[in-house]
mmCIF file of C-alpha atoms in Angstrom:
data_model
loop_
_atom_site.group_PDB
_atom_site.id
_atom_site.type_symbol
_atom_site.label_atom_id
_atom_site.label_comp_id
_atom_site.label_asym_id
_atom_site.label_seq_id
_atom_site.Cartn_x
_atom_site.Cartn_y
_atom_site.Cartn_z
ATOM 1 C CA UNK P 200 15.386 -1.645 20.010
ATOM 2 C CA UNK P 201 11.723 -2.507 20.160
ATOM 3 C CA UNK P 202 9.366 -1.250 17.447
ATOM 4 C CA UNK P 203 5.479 -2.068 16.577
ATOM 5 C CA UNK P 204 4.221 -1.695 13.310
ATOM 6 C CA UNK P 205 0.616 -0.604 13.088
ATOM 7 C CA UNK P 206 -0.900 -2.373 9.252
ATOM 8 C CA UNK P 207 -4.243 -1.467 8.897
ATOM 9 C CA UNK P 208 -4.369 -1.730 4.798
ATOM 10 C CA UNK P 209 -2.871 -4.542 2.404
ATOM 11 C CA UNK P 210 -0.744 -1.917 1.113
ATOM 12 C CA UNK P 211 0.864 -1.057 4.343
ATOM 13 C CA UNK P 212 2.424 -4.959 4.213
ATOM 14 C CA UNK P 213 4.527 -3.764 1.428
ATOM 15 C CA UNK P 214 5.538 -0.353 2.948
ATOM 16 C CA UNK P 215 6.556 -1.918 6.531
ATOM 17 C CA UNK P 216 7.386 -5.620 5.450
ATOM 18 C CA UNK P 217 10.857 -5.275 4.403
ATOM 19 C CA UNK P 218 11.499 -2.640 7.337
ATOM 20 C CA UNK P 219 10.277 -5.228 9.772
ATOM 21 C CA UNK P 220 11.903 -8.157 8.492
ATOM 22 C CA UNK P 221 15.696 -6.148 8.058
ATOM 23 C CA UNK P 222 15.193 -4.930 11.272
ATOM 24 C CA UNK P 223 14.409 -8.481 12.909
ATOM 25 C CA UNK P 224 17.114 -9.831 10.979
ATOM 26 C CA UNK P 225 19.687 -7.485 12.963
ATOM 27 C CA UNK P 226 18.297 -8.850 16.249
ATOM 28 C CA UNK P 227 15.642 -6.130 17.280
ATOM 29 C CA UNK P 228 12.419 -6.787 18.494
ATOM 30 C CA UNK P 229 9.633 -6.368 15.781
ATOM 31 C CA UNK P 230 6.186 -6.548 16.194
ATOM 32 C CA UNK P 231 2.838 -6.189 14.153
ATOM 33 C CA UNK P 232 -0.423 -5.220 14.899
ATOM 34 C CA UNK P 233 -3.100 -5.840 12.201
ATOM 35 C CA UNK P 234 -6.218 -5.225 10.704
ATOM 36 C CA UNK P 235 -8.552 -7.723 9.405
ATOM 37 C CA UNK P 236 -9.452 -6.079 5.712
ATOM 38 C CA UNK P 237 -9.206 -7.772 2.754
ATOM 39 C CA UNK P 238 -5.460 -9.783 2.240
ATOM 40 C CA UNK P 239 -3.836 -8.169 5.374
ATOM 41 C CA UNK P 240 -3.553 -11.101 7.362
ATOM 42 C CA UNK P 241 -2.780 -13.303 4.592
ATOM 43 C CA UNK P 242 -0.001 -11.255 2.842
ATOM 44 C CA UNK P 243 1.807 -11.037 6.644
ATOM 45 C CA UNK P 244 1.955 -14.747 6.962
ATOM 46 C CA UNK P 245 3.344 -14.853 3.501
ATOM 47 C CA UNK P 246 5.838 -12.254 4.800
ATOM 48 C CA UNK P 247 6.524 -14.706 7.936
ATOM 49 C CA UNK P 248 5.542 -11.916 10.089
ATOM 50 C CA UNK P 249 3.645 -12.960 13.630
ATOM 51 C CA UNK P 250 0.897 -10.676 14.366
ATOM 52 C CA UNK P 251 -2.159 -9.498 16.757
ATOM 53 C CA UNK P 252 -5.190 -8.614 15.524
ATOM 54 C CA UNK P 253 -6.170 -5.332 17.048
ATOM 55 C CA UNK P 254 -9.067 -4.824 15.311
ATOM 56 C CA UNK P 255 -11.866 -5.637 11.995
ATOM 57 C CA UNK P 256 -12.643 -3.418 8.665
ATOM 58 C CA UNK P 257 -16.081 -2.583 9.257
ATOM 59 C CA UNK P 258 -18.624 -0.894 7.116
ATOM 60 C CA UNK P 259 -20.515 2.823 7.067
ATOM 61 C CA UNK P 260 -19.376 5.112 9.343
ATOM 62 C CA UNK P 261 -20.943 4.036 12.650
ATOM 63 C CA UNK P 262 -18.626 1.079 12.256
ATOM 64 C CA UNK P 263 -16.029 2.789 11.795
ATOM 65 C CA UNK P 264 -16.471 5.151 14.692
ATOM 66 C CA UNK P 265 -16.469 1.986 16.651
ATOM 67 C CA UNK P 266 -13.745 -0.095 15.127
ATOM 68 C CA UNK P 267 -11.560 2.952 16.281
ATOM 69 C CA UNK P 268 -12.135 2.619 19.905
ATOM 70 C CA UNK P 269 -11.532 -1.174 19.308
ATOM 71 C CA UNK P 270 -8.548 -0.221 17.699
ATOM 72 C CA UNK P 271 -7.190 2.227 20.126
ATOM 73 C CA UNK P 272 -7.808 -0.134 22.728
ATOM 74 C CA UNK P 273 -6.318 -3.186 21.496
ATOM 75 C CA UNK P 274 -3.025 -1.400 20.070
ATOM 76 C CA UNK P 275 -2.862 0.330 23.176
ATOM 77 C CA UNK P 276 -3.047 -2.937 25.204
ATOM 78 C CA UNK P 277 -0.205 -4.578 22.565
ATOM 79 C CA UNK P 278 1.340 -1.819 23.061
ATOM 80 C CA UNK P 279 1.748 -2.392 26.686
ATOM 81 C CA UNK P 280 2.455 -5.704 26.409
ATOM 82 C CA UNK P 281 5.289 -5.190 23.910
ATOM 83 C CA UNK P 282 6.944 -1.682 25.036
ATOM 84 C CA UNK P 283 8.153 -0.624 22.061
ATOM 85 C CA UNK P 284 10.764 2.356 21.401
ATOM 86 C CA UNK P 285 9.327 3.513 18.324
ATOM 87 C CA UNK P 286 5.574 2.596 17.191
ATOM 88 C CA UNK P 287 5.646 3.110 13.107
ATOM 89 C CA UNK P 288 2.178 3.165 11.101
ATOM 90 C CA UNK P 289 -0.029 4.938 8.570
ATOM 91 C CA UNK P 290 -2.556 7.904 9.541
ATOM 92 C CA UNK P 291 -4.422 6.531 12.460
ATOM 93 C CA UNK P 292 -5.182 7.842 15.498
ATOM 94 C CA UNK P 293 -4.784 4.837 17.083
ATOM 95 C CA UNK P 294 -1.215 4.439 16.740
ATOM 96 C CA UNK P 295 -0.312 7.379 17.987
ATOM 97 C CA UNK P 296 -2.409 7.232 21.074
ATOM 98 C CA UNK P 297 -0.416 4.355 22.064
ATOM 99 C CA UNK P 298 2.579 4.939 21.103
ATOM 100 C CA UNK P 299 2.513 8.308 23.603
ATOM 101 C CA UNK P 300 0.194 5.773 26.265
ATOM 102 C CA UNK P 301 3.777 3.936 26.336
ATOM 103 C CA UNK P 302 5.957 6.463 26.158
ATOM 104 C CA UNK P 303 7.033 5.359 22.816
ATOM 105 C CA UNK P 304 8.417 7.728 19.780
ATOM 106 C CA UNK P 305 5.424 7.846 16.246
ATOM 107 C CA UNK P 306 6.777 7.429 13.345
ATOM 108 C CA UNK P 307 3.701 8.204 10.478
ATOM 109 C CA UNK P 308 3.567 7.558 6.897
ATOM 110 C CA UNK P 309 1.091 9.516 5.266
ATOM 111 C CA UNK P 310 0.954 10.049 0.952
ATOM 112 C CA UNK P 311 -2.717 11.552 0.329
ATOM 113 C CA UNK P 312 -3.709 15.062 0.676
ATOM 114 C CA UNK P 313 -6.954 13.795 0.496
ATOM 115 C CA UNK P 314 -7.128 12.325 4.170
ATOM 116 C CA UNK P 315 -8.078 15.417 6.428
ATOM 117 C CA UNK P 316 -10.026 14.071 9.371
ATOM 118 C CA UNK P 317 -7.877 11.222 10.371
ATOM 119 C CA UNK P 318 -4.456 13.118 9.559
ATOM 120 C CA UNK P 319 -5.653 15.978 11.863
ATOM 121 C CA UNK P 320 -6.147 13.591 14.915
ATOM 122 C CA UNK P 321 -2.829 11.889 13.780
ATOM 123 C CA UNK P 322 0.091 14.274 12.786
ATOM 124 C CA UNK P 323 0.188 16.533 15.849
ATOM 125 C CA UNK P 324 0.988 13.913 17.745
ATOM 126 C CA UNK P 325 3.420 11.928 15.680
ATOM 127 C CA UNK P 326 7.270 13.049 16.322
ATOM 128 C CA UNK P 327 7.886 12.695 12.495
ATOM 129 C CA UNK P 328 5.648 12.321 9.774
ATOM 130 C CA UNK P 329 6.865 11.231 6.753
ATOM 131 C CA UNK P 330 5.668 12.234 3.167
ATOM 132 C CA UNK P 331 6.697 12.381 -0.357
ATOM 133 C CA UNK P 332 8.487 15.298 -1.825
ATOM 134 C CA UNK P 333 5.857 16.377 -4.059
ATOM 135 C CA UNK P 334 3.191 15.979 -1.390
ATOM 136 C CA UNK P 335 0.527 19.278 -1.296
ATOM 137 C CA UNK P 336 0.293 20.022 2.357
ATOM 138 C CA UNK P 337 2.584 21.588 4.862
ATOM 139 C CA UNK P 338 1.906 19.524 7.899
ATOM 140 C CA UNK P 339 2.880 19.663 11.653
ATOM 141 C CA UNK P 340 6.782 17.172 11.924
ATOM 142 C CA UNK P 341 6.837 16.718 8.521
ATOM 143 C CA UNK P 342 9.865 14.760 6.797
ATOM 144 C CA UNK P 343 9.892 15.148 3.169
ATOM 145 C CA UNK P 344 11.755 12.173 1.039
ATOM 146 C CA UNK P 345 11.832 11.746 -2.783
ATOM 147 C CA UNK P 346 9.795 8.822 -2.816
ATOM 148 C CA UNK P 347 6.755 6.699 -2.932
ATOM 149 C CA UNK P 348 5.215 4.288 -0.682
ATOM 150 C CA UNK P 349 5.245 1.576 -3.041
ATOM 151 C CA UNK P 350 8.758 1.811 -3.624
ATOM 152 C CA UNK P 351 9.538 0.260 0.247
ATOM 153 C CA UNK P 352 8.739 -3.207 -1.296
ATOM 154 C CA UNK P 353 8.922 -2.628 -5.008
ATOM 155 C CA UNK P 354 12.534 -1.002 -5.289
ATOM 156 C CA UNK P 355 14.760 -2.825 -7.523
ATOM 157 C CA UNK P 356 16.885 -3.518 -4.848
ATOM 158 C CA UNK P 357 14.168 -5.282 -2.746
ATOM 159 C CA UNK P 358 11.909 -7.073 -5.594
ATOM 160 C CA UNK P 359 12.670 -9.118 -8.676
ATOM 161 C CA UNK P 360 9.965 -10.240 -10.263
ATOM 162 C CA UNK P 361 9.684 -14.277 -10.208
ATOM 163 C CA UNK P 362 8.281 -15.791 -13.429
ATOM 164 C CA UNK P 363 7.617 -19.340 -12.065
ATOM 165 C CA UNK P 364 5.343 -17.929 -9.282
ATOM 166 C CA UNK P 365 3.195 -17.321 -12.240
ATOM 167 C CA UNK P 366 3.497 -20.111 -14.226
ATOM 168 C CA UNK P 367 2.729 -22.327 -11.332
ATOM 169 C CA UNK P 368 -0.941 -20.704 -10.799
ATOM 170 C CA UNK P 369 -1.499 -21.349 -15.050
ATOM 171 C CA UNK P 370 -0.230 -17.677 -16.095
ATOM 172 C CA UNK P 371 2.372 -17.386 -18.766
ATOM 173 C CA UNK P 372 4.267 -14.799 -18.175
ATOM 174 C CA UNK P 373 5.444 -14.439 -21.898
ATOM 175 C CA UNK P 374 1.623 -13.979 -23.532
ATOM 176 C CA UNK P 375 -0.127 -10.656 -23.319
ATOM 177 C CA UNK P 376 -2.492 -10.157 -20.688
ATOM 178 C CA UNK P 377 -3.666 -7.329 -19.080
ATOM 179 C CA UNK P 378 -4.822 -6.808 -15.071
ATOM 180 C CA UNK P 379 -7.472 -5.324 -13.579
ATOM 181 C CA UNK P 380 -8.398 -3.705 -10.170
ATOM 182 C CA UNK P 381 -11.883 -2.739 -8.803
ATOM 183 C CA UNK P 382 -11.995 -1.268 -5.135
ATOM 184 C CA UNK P 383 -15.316 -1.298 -2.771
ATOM 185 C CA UNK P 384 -15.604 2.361 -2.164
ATOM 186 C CA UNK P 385 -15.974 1.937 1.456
ATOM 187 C CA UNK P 386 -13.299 3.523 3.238
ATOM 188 C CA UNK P 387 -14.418 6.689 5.582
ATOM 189 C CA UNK P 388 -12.094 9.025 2.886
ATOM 190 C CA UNK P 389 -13.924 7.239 0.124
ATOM 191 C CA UNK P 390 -17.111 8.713 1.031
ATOM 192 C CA UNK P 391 -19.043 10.271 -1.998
ATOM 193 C CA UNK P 392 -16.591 8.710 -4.512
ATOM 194 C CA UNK P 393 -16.647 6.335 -7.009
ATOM 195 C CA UNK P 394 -14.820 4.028 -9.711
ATOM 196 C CA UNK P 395 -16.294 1.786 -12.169
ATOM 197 C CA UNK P 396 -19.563 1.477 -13.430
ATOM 198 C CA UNK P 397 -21.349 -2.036 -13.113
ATOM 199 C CA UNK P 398 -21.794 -1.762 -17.052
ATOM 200 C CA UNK P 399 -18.348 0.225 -17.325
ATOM 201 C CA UNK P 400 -16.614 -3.210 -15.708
ATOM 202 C CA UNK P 401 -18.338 -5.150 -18.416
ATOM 203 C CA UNK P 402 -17.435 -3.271 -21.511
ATOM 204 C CA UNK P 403 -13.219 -2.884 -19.940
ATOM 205 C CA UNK P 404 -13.121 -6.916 -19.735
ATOM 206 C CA UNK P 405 -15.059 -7.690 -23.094
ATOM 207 C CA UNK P 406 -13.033 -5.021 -25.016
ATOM 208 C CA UNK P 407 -9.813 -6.332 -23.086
ATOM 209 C CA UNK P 408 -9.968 -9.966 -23.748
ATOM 210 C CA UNK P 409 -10.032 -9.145 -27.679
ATOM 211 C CA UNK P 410 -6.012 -8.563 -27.148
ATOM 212 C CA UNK P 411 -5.020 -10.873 -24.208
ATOM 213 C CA UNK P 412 -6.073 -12.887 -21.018
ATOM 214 C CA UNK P 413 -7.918 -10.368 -17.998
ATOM 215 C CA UNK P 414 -7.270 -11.097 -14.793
ATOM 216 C CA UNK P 415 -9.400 -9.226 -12.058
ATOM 217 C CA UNK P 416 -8.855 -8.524 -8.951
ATOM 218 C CA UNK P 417 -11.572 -7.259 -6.698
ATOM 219 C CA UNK P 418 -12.410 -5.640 -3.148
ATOM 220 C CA UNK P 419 -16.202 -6.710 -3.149
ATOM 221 C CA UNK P 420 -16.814 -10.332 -4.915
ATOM 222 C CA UNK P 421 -17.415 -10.421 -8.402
ATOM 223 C CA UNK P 422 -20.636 -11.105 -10.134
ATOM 224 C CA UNK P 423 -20.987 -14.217 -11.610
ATOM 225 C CA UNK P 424 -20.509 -13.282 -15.167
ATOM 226 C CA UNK P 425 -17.090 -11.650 -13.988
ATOM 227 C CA UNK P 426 -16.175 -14.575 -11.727
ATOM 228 C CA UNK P 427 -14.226 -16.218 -14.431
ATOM 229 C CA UNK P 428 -11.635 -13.269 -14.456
ATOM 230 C CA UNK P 429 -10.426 -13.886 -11.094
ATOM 231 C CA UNK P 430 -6.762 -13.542 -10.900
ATOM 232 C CA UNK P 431 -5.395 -16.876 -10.183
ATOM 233 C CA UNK P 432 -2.126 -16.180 -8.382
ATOM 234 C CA UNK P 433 -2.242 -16.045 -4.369
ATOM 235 C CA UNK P 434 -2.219 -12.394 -3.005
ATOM 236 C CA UNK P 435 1.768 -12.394 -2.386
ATOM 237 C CA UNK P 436 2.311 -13.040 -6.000
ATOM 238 C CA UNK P 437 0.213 -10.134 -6.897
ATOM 239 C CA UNK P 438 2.885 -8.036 -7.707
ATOM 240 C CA UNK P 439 4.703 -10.667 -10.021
ATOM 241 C CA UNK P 440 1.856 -10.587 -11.890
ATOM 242 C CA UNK P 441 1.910 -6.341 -12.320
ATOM 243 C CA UNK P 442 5.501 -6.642 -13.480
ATOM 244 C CA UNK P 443 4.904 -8.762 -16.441
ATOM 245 C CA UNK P 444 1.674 -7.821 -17.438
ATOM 246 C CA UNK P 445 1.327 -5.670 -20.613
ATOM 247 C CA UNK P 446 -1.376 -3.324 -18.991
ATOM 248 C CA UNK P 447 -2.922 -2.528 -15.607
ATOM 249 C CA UNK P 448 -6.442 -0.516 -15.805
ATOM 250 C CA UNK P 449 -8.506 0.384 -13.081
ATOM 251 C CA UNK P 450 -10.300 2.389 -10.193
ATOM 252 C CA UNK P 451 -7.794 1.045 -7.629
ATOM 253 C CA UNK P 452 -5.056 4.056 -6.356
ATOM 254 C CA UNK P 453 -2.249 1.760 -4.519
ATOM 255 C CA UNK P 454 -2.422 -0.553 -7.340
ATOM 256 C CA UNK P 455 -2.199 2.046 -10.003
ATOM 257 C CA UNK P 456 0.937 3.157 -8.412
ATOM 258 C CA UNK P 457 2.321 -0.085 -8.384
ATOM 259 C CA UNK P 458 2.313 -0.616 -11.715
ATOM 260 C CA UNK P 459 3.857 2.290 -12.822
ATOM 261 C CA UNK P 460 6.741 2.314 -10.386
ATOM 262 C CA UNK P 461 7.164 -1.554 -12.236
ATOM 263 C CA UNK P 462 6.893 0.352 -15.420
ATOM 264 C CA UNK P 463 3.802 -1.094 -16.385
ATOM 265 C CA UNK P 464 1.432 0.776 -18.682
ATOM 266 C CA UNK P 465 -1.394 2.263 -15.927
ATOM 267 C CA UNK P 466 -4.434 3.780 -16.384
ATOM 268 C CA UNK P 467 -6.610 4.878 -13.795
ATOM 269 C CA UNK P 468 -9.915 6.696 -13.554
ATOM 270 C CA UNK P 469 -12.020 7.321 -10.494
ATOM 271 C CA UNK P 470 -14.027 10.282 -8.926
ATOM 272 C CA UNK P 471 -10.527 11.596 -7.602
ATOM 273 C CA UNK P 472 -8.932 12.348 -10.924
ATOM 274 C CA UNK P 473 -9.037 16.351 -11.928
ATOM 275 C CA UNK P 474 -8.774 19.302 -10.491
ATOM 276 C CA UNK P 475 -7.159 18.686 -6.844
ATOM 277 C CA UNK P 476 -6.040 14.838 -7.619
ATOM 278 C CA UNK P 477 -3.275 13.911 -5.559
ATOM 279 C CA UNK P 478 0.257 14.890 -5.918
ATOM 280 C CA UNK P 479 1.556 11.354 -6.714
ATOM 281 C CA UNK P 480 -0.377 10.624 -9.669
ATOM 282 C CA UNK P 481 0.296 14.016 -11.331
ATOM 283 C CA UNK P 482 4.089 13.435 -10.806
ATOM 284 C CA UNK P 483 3.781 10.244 -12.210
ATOM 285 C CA UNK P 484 1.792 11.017 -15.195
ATOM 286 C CA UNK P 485 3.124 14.596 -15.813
ATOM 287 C CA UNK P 486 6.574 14.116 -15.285
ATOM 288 C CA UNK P 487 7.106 10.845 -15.668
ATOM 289 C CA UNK P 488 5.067 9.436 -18.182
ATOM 290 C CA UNK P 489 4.107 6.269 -16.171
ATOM 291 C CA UNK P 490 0.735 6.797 -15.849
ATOM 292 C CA UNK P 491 -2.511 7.834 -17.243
ATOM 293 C CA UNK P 492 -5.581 8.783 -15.269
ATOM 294 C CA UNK P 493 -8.988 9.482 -16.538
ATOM 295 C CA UNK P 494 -12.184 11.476 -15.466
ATOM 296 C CA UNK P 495 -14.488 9.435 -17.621
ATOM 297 C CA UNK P 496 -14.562 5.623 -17.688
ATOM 298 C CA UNK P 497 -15.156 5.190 -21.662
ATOM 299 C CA UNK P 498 -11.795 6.857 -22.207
ATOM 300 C CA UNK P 499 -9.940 4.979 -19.543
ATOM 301 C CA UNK P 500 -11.376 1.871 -21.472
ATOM 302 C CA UNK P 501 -9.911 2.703 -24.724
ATOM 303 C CA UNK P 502 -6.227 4.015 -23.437
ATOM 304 C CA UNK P 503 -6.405 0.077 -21.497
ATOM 305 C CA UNK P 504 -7.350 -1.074 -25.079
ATOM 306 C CA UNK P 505 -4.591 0.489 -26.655
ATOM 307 C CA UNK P 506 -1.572 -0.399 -24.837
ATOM 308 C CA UNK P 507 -2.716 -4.008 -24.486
ATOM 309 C CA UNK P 508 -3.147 -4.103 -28.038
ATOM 310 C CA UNK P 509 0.488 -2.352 -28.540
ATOM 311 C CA UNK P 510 2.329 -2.479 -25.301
ATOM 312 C CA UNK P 511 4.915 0.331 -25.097
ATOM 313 C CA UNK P 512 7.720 -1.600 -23.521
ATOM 314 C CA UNK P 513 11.194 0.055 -24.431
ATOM 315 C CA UNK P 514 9.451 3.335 -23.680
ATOM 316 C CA UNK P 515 8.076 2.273 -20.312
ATOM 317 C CA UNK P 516 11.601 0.817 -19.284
ATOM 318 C CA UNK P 517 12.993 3.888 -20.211
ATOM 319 C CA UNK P 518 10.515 5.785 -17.927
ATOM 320 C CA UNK P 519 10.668 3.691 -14.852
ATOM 321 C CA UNK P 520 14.963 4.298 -14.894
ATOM 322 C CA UNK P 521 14.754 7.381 -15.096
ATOM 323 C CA UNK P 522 12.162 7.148 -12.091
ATOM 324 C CA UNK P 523 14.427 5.116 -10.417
ATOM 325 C CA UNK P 524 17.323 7.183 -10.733
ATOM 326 C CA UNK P 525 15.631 10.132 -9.301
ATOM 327 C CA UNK P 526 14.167 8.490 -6.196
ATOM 328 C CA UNK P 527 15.450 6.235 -2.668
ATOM 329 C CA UNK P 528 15.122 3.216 -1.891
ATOM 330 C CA UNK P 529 12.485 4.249 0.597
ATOM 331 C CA UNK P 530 12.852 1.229 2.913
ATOM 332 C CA UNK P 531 16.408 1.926 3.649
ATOM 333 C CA UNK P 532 15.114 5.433 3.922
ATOM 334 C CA UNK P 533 12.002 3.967 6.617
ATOM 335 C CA UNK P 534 14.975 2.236 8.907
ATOM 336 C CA UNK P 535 17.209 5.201 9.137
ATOM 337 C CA UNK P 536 14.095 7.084 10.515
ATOM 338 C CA UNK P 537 13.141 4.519 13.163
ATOM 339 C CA UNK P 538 16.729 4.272 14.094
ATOM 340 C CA UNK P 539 16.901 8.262 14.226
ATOM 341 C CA UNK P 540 13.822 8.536 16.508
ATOM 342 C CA UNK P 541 14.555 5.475 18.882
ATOM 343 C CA UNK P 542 18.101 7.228 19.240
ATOM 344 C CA UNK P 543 16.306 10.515 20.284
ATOM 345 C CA UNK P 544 14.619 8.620 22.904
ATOM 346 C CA UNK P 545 17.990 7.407 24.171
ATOM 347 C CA UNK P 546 18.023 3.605 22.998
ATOM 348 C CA UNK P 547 20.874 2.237 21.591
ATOM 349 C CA UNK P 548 19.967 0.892 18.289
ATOM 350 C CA UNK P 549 23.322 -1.415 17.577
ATOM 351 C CA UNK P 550 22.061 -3.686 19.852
ATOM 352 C CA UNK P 551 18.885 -6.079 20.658
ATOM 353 C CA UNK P 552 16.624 -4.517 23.489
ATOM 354 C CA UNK P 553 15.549 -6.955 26.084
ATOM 355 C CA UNK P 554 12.381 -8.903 25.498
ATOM 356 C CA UNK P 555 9.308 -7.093 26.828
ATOM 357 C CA UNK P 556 7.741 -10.341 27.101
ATOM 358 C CA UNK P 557 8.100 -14.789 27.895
ATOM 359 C CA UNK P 558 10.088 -15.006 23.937
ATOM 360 C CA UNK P 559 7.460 -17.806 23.621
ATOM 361 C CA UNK P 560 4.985 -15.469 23.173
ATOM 362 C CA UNK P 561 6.281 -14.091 20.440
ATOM 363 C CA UNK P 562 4.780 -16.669 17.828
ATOM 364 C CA UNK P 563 1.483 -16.500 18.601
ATOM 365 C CA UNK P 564 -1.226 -14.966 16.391
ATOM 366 C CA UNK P 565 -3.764 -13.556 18.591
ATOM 367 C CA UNK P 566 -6.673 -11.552 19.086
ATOM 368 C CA UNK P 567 -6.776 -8.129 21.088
ATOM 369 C CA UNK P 568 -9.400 -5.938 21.827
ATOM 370 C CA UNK P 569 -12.282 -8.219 20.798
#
């Protein structure tokens, strides 16, 4: 069985990650197609994971109208190159345009009700699209599962958190310290939103370090004043540092899941929060008491404040098993579905398909569709 995984976001590392490396480990083909933004790159080395670059994060929305017909062409070209069975990925257009150039079965992961204009050119031509139970929107070959995205990587079963990886980049694990996450507002579904306030970020970390160490991590750089904050731990240890911190605060949605699927305390607060936020964070807030997320910066400042000062930490364990118990290990969950749709196209997934290209070939990191 050949499959291509299509990461276009940091976050789509840890949702496809420990799919693609179980499924190389059986003796299938696996191959990755990436997107320069942010960590990407850097978090699929640290996942020894070859991969082509198809394409570059742009900015403002003529750049992104072009870095999709990069995109399409360069995935479609590793696509051709590769011939996968099954071509797995996010919402994007892309993916599925060459997965049905090549013949190939789409598999799409999608978790935000917010994302209308992509998911229309994407889910009509997927053959399954995958989405949490509690997710708002019928849409066309959907596949409900009782899970989150960030459980793929962050499962129990799949991550332990690793104290040393800490200590060795100066954090002690054992002393309170909270983290902190500000996103760049640039993505095309971020349009017209917003997070933090410049002075908003100033008054979180000074009230913040009156109870613990901050440690920031940041889309855009930091000012100067803030550049002292900088989390010190390499990208791939990112997560270690969420599971033993005593607070996560921010304007960041991936990362606010995160933490509360490690049971860490999580407050949130962006333009998204209200009336229509998406189904994931009112599950996990209403039902499950792992997070809380906030209309108004000022009171997502003093909730961080709070459970810094008095972390909740028997209650918080208790939440996250009872999580736990109710949901799947969603990468086991991932596999079954590529297996399912390369079956339906008639491969036999017990055994290794036949290289679609020289095997040498498959340890290069290169560039497509430049």
């Amino acid at each position: 069985m050949r499959v291509l995984f299509d990461v276009t976001h940091p976050a789509l590392v840890h949702l496809f990650a420990p799919a693609a490396t179980a499924l190389d480990g059986r003796g299938h083909d696996v191959s990755v197609a990436a997107r320069e933004k942010d960590v990407t790159t850097e978090l699929l080395a640290a996942a020894d994971l070859p991969y082509v670059v198809a394409s570059r994060a742009g900015s403002g929305p003529l750049s992104r109208v072009g870095e999709l017909i990069e995109r399409t062409r360069g995935l479609t070209e590793i696509a051709r190159e590769v011939r996968p069975d099954v071509v797995v990925s996010q919402v994007d257009p892309a993916a599925v345009h060459a997965a049905r150039r090549v013949g190939a079965r789409a598999v799409v992961f999608d978790d935000s009700e917010h994302e209308r204009v992509a998911a229309a050119l994407t889910h009509r031509f997927a053959d399954v699209v995958c989405t949490p139970a509690g997710f708002d929107r019928d849409v066309p070959n959907q596949r409900r599962y009782d899970g989150f995205h960030e459980l793929a990587a962050l499962h129990p079963d799949r991550f332990v958190p690793a104290p040393d990886a800490l200590r060795d980049h100066g954090v002690a694990p054992e002393e309170p310290y909270a983290i902190v996450r500000f996103v760049s507002w640039s993505a095309h579904h971020d349009l017209g939103r917003g997070g933090f306030s410049p002075a908003g970020k100033r008054r979180l970390i000074d009230r913040l370090t009156d109870h613990g160490s901050v440690y920031v991590t940041s889309e855009a750089p930091l000012p100067d004043d803030l550049a002292e904050y900088a989390a010190p731990v390499p990208p791939e240890a990112m997560h270690d540092l969420l599971a033993f911190a005593d607070c996560y605060v921010g304007d960041s949605q991936t990362m606010a899941t995160e933490a509360a699927v490690l049971g860490t305390p999580a407050v949130r607060t962006n333009a998204f929060v209200g009336d229509g936020d998406m189904s994931n964070f009112r599950e996990l807030e209403q039902e499950y008491g792992l997070l809380r997320s906030f209309a108004e910066e000022a009171d997502a400042v003093d909730c961080a404040v709070q459970f810094l000062r008095s972390p909740p930490t028997e209650t918080m364990e208790r939440r996250r098993q009872r999580l736990l118990d109710a949901k799947i290990d969603v990468t086991a969950f991932l596999i079954d579905v590529i297996e399912e749709q390369a079956a339906a196209a008639g491969v036999d997934t017990g055994e290794k398909s036949e290289p679609a290209t020289d095997p040498a070939d498959g340890d290069r990191q290169a560039e497509v569709g430049r």
